[in-house]
XYZ file of C-alpha atoms in Angstrom:
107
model
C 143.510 103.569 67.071
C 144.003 106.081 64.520
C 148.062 107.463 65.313
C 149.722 104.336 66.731
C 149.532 101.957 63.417
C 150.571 105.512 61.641
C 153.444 105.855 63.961
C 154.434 102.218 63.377
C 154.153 102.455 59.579
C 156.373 105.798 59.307
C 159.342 104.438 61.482
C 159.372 101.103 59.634
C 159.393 102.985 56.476
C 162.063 104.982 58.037
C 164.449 102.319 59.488
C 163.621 100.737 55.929
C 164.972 103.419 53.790
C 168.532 103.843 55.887
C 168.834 100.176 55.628
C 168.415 100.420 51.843
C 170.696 103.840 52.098
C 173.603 102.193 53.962
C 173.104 98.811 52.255
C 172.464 100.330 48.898
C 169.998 98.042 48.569
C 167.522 98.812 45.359
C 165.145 96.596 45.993
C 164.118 97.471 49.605
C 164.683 100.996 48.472
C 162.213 100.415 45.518
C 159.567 99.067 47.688
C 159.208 102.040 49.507
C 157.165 104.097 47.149
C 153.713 102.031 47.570
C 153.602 101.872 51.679
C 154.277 105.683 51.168
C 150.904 105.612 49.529
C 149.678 102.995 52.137
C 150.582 105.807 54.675
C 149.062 108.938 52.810
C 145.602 106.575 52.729
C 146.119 106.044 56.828
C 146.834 110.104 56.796
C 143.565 110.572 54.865
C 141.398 108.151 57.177
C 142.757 109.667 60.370
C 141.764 113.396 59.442
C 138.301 112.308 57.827
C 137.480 110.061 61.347
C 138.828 113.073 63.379
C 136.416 115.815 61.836
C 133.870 113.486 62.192
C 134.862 113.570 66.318
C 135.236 117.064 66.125
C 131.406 117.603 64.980
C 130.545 115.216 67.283
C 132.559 116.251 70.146
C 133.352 120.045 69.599
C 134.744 120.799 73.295
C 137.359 118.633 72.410
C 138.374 120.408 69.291
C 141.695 121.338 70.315
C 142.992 117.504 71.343
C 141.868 116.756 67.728
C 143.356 119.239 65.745
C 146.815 118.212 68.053
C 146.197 114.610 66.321
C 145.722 115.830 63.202
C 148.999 117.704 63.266
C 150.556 114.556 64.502
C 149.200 112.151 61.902
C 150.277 115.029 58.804
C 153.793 114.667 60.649
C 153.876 111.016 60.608
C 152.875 111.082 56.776
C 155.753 113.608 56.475
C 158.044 110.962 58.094
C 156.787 108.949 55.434
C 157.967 111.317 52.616
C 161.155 111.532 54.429
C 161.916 108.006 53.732
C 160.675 107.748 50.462
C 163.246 110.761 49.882
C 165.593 108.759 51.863
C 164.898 105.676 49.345
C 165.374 107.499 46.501
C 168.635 108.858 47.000
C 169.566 105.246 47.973
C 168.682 104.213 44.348
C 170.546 107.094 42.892
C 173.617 106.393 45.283
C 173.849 102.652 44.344
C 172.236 102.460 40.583
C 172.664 106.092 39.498
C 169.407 105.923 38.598
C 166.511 109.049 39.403
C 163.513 108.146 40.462
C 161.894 110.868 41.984
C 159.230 111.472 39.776
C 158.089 108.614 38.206
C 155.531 106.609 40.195
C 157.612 103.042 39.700
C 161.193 102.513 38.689
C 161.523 101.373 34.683
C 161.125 98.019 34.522
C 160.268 97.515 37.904
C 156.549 97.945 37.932
């Protein structure tokens, strides 16, 4: 209940951003940024619920640190695409985005 909807949510983002890339679509590209947040919150749930297991379950302390390794991977995937979405924007708008938290304009 905790790595599925993560998994889900990083390969959407991830299909998303190559179909902005290829499409050089701003837009999709642009809408990116927030459900990279949405997936850093999911990233932050899943290790707070899993500590909680682990105190309550300690023998299985190993399968939980293997799913919090998983879920920081899946909110890496998530970076990956928002990296992904960026250079989309830059490709079709020349325009850098990396660090501001909302295109100008477009907030």
């Amino acid at each position: 209940d905790l790595i599925e909807p993560m998994q889900g949510h990083a390969m959407a983002m991830f299909r998303d951003s190559m179909e902005a890339y290829i499409r050089e679509d701003v837009q999709l590209a642009l809408a990116l940024k927030p459900r990279d947040k949405v997936l850093d919150e999911m990233n932050a749930n899943a290790s707070r619920r899993l500590i909680e297991r682990m105190a309550q379950d300690p023998e299985q302390l190993r399968g939980y640190l293997n799913l919090m390794f998983i879920a920081r991977h899946l909110e890496r995937v998530g970076d990956h695409a928002t990296n992904i979405a960026e250079d989309a924007v830059y490709a079709a708008a020349a325009e850098d985005i990396r660090h501001q938290p909302s295109a100008p304009g477009r907030a």
